[in-house]
Every structure is written in C-alpha cells, then in structure tokens.
PDB file of C-alpha atoms in Angstrom:
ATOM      1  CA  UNK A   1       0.000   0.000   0.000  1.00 49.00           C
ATOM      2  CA  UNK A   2       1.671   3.053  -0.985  1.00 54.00           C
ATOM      3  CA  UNK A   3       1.196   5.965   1.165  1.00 52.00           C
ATOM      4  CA  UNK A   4       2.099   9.625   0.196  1.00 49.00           C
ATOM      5  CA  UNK A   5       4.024  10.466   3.214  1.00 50.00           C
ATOM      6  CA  UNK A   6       7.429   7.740   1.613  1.00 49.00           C
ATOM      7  CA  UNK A   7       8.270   9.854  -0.440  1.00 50.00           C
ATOM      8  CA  UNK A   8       9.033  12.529   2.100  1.00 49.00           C
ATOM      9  CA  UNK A   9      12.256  12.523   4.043  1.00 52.00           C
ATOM     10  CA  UNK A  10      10.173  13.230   7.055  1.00 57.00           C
ATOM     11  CA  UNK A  11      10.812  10.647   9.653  1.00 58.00           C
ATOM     12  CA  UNK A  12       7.010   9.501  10.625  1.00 56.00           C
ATOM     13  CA  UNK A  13       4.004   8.310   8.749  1.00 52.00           C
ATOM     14  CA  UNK A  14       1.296   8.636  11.387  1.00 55.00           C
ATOM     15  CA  UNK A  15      -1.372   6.458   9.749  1.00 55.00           C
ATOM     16  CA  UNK A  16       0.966   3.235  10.550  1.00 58.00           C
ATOM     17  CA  UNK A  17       3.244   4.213  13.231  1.00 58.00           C
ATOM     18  CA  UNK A  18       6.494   3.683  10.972  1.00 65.00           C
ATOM     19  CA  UNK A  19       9.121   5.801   9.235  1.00 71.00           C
ATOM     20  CA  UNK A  20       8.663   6.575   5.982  1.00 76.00           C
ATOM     21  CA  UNK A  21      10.468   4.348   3.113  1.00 78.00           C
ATOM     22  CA  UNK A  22      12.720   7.336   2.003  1.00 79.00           C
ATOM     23  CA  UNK A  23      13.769   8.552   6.036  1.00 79.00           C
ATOM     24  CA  UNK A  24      14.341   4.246   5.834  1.00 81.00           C
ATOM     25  CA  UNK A  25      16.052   4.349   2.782  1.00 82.00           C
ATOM     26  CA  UNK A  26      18.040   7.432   3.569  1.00 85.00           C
ATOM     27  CA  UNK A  27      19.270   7.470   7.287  1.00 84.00           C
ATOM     28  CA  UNK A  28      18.969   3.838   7.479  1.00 84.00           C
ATOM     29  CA  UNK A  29      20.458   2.609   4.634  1.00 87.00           C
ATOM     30  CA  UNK A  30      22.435   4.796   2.358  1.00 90.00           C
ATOM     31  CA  UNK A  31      24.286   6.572   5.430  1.00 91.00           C
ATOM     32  CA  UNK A  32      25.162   3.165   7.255  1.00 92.00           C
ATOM     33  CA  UNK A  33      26.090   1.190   4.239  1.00 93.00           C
ATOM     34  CA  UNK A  34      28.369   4.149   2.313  1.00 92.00           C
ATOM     35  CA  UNK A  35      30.529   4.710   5.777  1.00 93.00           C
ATOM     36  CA  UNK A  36      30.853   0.915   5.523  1.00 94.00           C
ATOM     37  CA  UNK A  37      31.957   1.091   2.517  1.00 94.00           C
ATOM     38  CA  UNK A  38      34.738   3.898   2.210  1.00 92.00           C
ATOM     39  CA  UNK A  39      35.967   1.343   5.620  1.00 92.00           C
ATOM     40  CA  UNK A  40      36.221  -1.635   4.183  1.00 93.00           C
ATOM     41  CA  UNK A  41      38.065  -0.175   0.965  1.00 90.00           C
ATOM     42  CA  UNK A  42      40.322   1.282   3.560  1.00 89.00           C
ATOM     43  CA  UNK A  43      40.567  -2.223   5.330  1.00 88.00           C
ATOM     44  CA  UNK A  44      41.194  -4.188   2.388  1.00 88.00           C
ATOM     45  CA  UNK A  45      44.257  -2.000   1.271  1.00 88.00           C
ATOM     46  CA  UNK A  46      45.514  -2.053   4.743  1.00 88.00           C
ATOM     47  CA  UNK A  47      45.439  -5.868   4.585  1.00 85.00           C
ATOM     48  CA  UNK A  48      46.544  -6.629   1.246  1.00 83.00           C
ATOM     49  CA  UNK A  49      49.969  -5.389   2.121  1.00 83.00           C
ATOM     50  CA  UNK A  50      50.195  -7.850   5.195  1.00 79.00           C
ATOM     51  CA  UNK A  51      51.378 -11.308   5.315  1.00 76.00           C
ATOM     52  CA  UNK A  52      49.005 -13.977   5.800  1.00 73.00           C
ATOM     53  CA  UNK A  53      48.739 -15.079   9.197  1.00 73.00           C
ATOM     54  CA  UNK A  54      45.737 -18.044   9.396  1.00 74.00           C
ATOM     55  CA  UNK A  55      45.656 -20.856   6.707  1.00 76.00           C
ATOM     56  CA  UNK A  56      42.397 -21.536   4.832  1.00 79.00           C
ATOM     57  CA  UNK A  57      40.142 -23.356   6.985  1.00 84.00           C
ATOM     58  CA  UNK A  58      36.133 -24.959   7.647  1.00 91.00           C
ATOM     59  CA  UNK A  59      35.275 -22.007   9.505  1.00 89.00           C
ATOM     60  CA  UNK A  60      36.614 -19.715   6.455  1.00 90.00           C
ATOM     61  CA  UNK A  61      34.652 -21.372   3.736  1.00 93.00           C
ATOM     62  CA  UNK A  62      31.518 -21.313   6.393  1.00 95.00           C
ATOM     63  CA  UNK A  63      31.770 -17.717   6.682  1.00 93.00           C
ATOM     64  CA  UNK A  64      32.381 -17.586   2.984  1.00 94.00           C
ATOM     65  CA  UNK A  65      29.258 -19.596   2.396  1.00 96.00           C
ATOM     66  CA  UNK A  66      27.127 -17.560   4.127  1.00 96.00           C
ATOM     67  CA  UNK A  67      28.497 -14.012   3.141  1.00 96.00           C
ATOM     68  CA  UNK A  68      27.529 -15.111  -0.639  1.00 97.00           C
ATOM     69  CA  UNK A  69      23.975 -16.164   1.100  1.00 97.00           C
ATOM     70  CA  UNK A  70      23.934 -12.368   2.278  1.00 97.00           C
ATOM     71  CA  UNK A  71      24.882 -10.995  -1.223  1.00 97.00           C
ATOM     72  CA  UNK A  72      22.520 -13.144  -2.826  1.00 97.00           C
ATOM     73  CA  UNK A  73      19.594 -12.424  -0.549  1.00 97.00           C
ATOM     74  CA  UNK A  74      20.961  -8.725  -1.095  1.00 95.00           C
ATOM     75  CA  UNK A  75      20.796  -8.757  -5.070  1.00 96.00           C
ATOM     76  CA  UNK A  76      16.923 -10.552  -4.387  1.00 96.00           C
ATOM     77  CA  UNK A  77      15.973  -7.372  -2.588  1.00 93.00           C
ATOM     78  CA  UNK A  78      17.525  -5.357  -4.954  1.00 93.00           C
ATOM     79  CA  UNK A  79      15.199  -7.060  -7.840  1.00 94.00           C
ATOM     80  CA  UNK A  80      12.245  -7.226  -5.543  1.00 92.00           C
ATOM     81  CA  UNK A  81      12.220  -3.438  -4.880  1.00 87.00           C
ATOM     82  CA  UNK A  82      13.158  -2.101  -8.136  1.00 87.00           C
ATOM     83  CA  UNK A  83      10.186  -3.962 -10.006  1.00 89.00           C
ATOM     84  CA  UNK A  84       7.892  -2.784  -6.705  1.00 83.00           C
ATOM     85  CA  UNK A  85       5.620  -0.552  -7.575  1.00 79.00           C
ATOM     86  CA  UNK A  86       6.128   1.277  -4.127  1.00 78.00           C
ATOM     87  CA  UNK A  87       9.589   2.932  -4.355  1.00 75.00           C
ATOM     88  CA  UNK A  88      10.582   6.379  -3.866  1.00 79.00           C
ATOM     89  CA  UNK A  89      13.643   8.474  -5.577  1.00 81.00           C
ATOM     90  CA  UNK A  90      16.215   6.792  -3.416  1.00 85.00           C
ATOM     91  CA  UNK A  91      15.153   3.314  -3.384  1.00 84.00           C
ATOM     92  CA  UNK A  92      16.870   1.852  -6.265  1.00 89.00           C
ATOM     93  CA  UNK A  93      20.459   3.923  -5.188  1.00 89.00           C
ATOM     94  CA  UNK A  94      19.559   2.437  -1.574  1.00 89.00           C
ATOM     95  CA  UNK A  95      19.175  -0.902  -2.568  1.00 90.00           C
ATOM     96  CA  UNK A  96      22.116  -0.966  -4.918  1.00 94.00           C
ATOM     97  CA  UNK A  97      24.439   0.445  -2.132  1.00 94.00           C
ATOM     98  CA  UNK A  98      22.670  -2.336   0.218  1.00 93.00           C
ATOM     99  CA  UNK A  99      23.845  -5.238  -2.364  1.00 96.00           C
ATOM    100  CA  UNK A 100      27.665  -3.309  -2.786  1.00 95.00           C
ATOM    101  CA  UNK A 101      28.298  -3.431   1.401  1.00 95.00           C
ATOM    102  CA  UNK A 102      27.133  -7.012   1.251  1.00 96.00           C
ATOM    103  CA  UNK A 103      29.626  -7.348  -1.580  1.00 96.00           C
ATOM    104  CA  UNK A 104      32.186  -5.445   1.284  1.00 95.00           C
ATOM    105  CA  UNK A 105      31.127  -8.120   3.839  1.00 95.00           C
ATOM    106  CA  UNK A 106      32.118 -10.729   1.995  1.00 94.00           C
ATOM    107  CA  UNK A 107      35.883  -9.128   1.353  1.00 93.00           C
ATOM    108  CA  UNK A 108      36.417  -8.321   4.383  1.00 92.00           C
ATOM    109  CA  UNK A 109      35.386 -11.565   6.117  1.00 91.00           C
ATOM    110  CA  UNK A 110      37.834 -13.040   3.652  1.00 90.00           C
ATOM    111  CA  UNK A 111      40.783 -10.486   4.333  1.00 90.00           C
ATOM    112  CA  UNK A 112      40.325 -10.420   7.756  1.00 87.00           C
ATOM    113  CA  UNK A 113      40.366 -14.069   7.835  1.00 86.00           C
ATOM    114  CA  UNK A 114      43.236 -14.915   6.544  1.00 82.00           C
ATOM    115  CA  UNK A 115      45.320 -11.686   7.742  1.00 82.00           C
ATOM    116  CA  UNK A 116      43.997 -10.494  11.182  1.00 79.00           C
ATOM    117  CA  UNK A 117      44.513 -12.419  14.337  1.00 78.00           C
ATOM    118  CA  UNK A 118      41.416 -10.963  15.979  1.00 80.00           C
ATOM    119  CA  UNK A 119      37.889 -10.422  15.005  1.00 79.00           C
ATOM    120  CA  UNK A 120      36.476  -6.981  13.394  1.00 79.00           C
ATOM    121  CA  UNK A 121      35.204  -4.310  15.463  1.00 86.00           C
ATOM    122  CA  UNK A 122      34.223  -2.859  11.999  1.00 87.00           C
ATOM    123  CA  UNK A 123      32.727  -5.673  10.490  1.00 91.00           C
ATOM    124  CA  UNK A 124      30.754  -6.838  13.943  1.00 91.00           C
ATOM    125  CA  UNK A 125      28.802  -3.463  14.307  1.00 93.00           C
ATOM    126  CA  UNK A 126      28.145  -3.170  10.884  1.00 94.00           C
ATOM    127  CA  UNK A 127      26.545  -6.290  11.295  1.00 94.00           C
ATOM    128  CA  UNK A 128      24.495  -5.726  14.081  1.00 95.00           C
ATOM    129  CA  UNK A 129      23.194  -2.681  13.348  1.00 94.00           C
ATOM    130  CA  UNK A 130      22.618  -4.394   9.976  1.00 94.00           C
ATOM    131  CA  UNK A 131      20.718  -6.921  11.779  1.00 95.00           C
ATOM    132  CA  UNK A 132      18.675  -4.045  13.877  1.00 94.00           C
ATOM    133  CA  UNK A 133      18.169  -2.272  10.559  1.00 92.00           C
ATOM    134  CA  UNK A 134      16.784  -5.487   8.810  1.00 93.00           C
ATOM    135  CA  UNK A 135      14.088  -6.241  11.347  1.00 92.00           C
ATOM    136  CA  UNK A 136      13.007  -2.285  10.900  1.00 88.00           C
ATOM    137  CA  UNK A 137      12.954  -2.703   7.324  1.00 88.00           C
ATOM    138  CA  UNK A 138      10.987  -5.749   7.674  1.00 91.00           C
ATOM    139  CA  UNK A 139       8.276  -4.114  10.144  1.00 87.00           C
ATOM    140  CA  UNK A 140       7.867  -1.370   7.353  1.00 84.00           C
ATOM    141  CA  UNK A 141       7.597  -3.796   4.475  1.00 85.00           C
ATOM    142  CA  UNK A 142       5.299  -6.095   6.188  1.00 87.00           C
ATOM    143  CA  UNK A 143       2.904  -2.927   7.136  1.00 83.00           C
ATOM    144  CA  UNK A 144       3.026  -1.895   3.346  1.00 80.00           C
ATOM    145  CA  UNK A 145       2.161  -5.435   2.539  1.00 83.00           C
ATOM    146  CA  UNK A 146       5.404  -5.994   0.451  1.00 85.00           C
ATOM    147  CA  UNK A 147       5.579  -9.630   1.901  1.00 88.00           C
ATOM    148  CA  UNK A 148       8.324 -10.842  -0.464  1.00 92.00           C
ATOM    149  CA  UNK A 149      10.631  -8.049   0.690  1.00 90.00           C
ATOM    150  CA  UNK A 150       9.721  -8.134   4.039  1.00 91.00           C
ATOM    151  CA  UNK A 151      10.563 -12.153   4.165  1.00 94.00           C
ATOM    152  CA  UNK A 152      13.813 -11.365   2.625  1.00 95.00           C
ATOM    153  CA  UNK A 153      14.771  -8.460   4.954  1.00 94.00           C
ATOM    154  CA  UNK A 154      14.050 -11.023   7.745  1.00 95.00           C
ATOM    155  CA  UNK A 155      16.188 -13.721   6.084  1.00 96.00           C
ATOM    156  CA  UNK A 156      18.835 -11.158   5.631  1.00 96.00           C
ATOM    157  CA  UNK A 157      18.729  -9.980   9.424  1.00 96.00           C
ATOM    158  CA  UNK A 158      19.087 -13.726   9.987  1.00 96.00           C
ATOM    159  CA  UNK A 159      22.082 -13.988   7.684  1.00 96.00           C
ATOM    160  CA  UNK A 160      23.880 -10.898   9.335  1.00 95.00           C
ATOM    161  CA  UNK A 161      23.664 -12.943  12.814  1.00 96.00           C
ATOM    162  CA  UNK A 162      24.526 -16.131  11.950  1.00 96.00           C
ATOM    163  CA  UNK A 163      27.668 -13.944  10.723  1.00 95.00           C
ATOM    164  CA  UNK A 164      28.414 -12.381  13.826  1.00 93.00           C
ATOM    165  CA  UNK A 165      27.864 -15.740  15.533  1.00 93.00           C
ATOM    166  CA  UNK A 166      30.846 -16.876  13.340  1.00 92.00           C
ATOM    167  CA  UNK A 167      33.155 -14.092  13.158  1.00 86.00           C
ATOM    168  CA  UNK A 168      32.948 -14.221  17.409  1.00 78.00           C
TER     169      UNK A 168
END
C-alpha cells in the first residue's frame, strides 16, 4: 500500500506508526552502508599489504558460504524493490548500495580471515546494526504489505547474525 508520506524525508508516517520508506532508505540505509563502505576499501588495502597469518580453513569457507547467502539475498531485494511498484527516488540507489556493502562483507570476512589475528570491530557493528536495521525494514515492508521483501529483509537480518555468531 503506498502511502504519500514515503516519499518525504520526514521521519514519521502517522497512519501506521512507521518511518517513511525514504527517512528508511536514507538514514537507514544509504548513510550506514556508504561509511561501511569507504571502511572496508580502507581495510582491504591495509590488509593486502600484510602477510598472511591463518591458513584456509572450515570455519573460512563457512563464513564464505554464508556471506555469498547475504549478497545473494541482497541482489533478491535489490530485484524485488526495483520492479515494486512502491519505491521512492532513493530506493533503487539504496538498494544498490545495500547489495555493494554485502559485496564489502564478503571481502572483508575473507581479508580479515586470513590476515587479522582478531575479530572486526568494523565488520561486527556493521553487522548488528545491519541486523537491527533489517528487522526495521521488515516491520515497514510487512505494514506496506510488500511480503516478499519483508521475508527477505528477515532472512537477511538472519544472515547478518549467523555472521556475527561466526566471526565471534
């Protein structure tokens, strides 16, 4: 159900007790996802000119296995909300920059792996505000009865903590 207050940037649509998709799309998920970006480039150069440390292992192809499950679940919301009919001016940019962190996630879970002895304070709050973002972005989709987006937000927010489980 489209309602005319998404496409405002203001933060509240009273009728549902929810943001609006563009405040969503905006402070939730173009912010977030860019800083993670412009880190991760930043991580992967610093790590590319250090010496592996751990060999490949299980636990590296799990973590593998389930950041391509992110990215794919990622470029499936991507689909889903440009061919929605309910989008506002920055949902195709959002989504795209959504599917390009997950892309980030899945480098930096592999350079980390292999170079860093401990885990990533970058990578584990991206992921759980990730996760805290997903179950918002599920709530709104869900109210707007996009059902197929809203399932994959939640499978995504379920992704993002099996993650953190892993990387911990």
């Amino acid at each position: 159900m489209q309602l005319p207050e998404d496409g405002s940037l203001g933060p509240l649509v009273s009728s549902i007790s929810d943001f609006s998709l563009r405040f969503e799309e905006v402070v939730l998920r173009l912010l977030p996802s860019g800083s993670f970006l412009f880190f991760v480039s930043a991580t992967v150069l610093y790590y590319r000119q250090r010496p592996a440390r751990i060999r490949y292992s299980r636990l590296l192809w799990i973590k593998l296995i389930v950041a391509v499950m992110l990215m794919l679940l990622e470029l499936s919301s991507l689909v889903l909300r440009c061919v929605s009919p309910e989008r506002t001016s920055t949902t195709y940019g959002a989504a795209a920059i959504d599917f390009a962190a997950a892309l980030g996630i899945g480098a930096v879970v592999y350079v980390e792996h292999r170079h860093a002895i401990r885990t990533s304070t970058l990578l584990g709050l991206y992921l759980v505000f990730g996760v805290l973002i997903d179950i918002a972005k599920s709530r709104s989709y869900l109210k707007r009865d996009l059902t197929a987006s809203g399932c994959v937000a939640v499978a995504t927010a379920t992704a993002r903590l099996v993650l953190v489980g892993l990387e911990e």
